[in-house]
Amino acid sequence: MSVADAPQAASNSPHIPVLLRPILDHCAPISGVWLDGTFGAGGYTRALLDAGADRVYGVDRDPMVFEMAQSWATAYGDRLQLIEGVFSKLDEYASDLDGVVLDLGVSSMQLDQADRGFSFIKDGPLDMRM
């Protein structure tokens, strides 16, 4: 599949990766092994796999994101490896990479849910240990 044919992130996703199209366009043709160091809702990971990546390591510190991914991740088989981990150990999770994606910044998935402990928009317990 060409990069132009790669699907955009689903509009019902809890997080829309705003730099998805520029990354796919700039890095075309997408192939080889990639690491998505901020897996989140999987928007970059899915797009990379759909655009032709041979394998993507999806890394995130938040265990809840992997629960959300169960509904779609199996469709990619062994091309997708999900890893609960942290930035300081990214080099331990995969080597010989062809590309790395990091969507740095605050995650709307944590801010939008008061019970996660990060929201300044909604009332909820404060717990910023992530």
PDB file of N, CA and C in Angstrom, residues 3 7 19 26 30-31 40 42 50 61 64 70 94-95 100 106 115 118 126:
ATOM      1  N   VAL A   3       1.815   5.305   0.622  1.00  0.00           N
ATOM      2  CA  VAL A   3       1.554   6.232   1.718  1.00  0.00           C
ATOM      3  C   VAL A   3       0.278   7.007   1.453  1.00  0.00           C
ATOM      4  N   PRO A   7      -4.607   4.825   5.530  1.00  0.00           N
ATOM      5  CA  PRO A   7      -5.742   5.494   6.166  1.00  0.00           C
ATOM      6  C   PRO A   7      -5.299   6.524   7.188  1.00  0.00           C
ATOM      7  N   LEU A  19       0.312  15.131  13.470  1.00  0.00           N
ATOM      8  CA  LEU A  19       1.429  15.129  12.521  1.00  0.00           C
ATOM      9  C   LEU A  19       1.504  13.848  11.692  1.00  0.00           C
ATOM     10  N   HIS A  26       6.769  12.641   4.605  1.00  0.00           N
ATOM     11  CA  HIS A  26       8.205  12.922   4.682  1.00  0.00           C
ATOM     12  C   HIS A  26       9.045  11.645   4.680  1.00  0.00           C
ATOM     13  N   ILE A  30       7.369   4.105   3.327  1.00  0.00           N
ATOM     14  CA  ILE A  30       7.443   3.493   4.657  1.00  0.00           C
ATOM     15  C   ILE A  30       7.759   2.008   4.501  1.00  0.00           C
ATOM     16  N   SER A  31       8.801   1.572   5.173  1.00  0.00           N
ATOM     17  CA  SER A  31       9.159   0.150   5.166  1.00  0.00           C
ATOM     18  C   SER A  31      10.043  -0.129   6.372  1.00  0.00           C
ATOM     19  N   GLY A  40       0.077   5.289  22.717  1.00  0.00           N
ATOM     20  CA  GLY A  40      -1.231   5.913  22.952  1.00  0.00           C
ATOM     21  C   GLY A  40      -2.380   5.127  22.354  1.00  0.00           C
ATOM     22  N   GLY A  42      -2.603   4.368  19.273  1.00  0.00           N
ATOM     23  CA  GLY A  42      -2.105   3.569  18.160  1.00  0.00           C
ATOM     24  C   GLY A  42      -2.242   4.200  16.793  1.00  0.00           C
ATOM     25  N   ASP A  50      -0.070   0.131   7.998  1.00  0.00           N
ATOM     26  CA  ASP A  50      -0.897   0.171   6.796  1.00  0.00           C
ATOM     27  C   ASP A  50      -0.145   0.740   5.599  1.00  0.00           C
ATOM     28  N   ARG A  61       3.917   3.875  28.408  1.00  0.00           N
ATOM     29  CA  ARG A  61       3.990   3.675  29.858  1.00  0.00           C
ATOM     30  C   ARG A  61       2.619   3.353  30.458  1.00  0.00           C
ATOM     31  N   MET A  64      -3.298   1.135  30.194  1.00  0.00           N
ATOM     32  CA  MET A  64      -4.661   1.210  29.665  1.00  0.00           C
ATOM     33  C   MET A  64      -4.692   1.264  28.140  1.00  0.00           C
ATOM     34  N   GLN A  70      -6.620  -3.938  22.099  1.00  0.00           N
ATOM     35  CA  GLN A  70      -6.971  -5.347  21.898  1.00  0.00           C
ATOM     36  C   GLN A  70      -7.980  -5.550  20.778  1.00  0.00           C
ATOM     37  N   ALA A  94      14.084  -2.349  21.207  1.00  0.00           N
ATOM     38  CA  ALA A  94      14.293  -2.682  19.795  1.00  0.00           C
ATOM     39  C   ALA A  94      15.589  -2.042  19.321  1.00  0.00           C
ATOM     40  N   SER A  95      16.215  -2.690  18.356  1.00  0.00           N
ATOM     41  CA  SER A  95      17.424  -2.133  17.753  1.00  0.00           C
ATOM     42  C   SER A  95      17.314  -2.272  16.243  1.00  0.00           C
ATOM     43  N   VAL A 100      11.660   6.079  13.954  1.00  0.00           N
ATOM     44  CA  VAL A 100      11.118   6.233  15.304  1.00  0.00           C
ATOM     45  C   VAL A 100      10.112   7.378  15.284  1.00  0.00           C
ATOM     46  N   VAL A 106       1.619  16.416  26.299  1.00  0.00           N
ATOM     47  CA  VAL A 106       0.556  15.925  27.163  1.00  0.00           C
ATOM     48  C   VAL A 106      -0.436  15.123  26.324  1.00  0.00           C
ATOM     49  N   ASP A 115     -10.776  10.742  36.102  1.00  0.00           N
ATOM     50  CA  ASP A 115     -10.314   9.705  37.028  1.00  0.00           C
ATOM     51  C   ASP A 115      -8.873   9.280  36.782  1.00  0.00           C
ATOM     52  N   PHE A 118      -4.957  13.549  35.852  1.00  0.00           N
ATOM     53  CA  PHE A 118      -4.216  14.614  35.170  1.00  0.00           C
ATOM     54  C   PHE A 118      -5.083  15.804  34.780  1.00  0.00           C
ATOM     55  N   LEU A 126      -6.160  14.037  42.000  1.00  0.00           N
ATOM     56  CA  LEU A 126      -4.878  14.397  41.405  1.00  0.00           C
ATOM     57  C   LEU A 126      -3.889  13.254  41.617  1.00  0.00           C
TER      58      LEU A 126
END
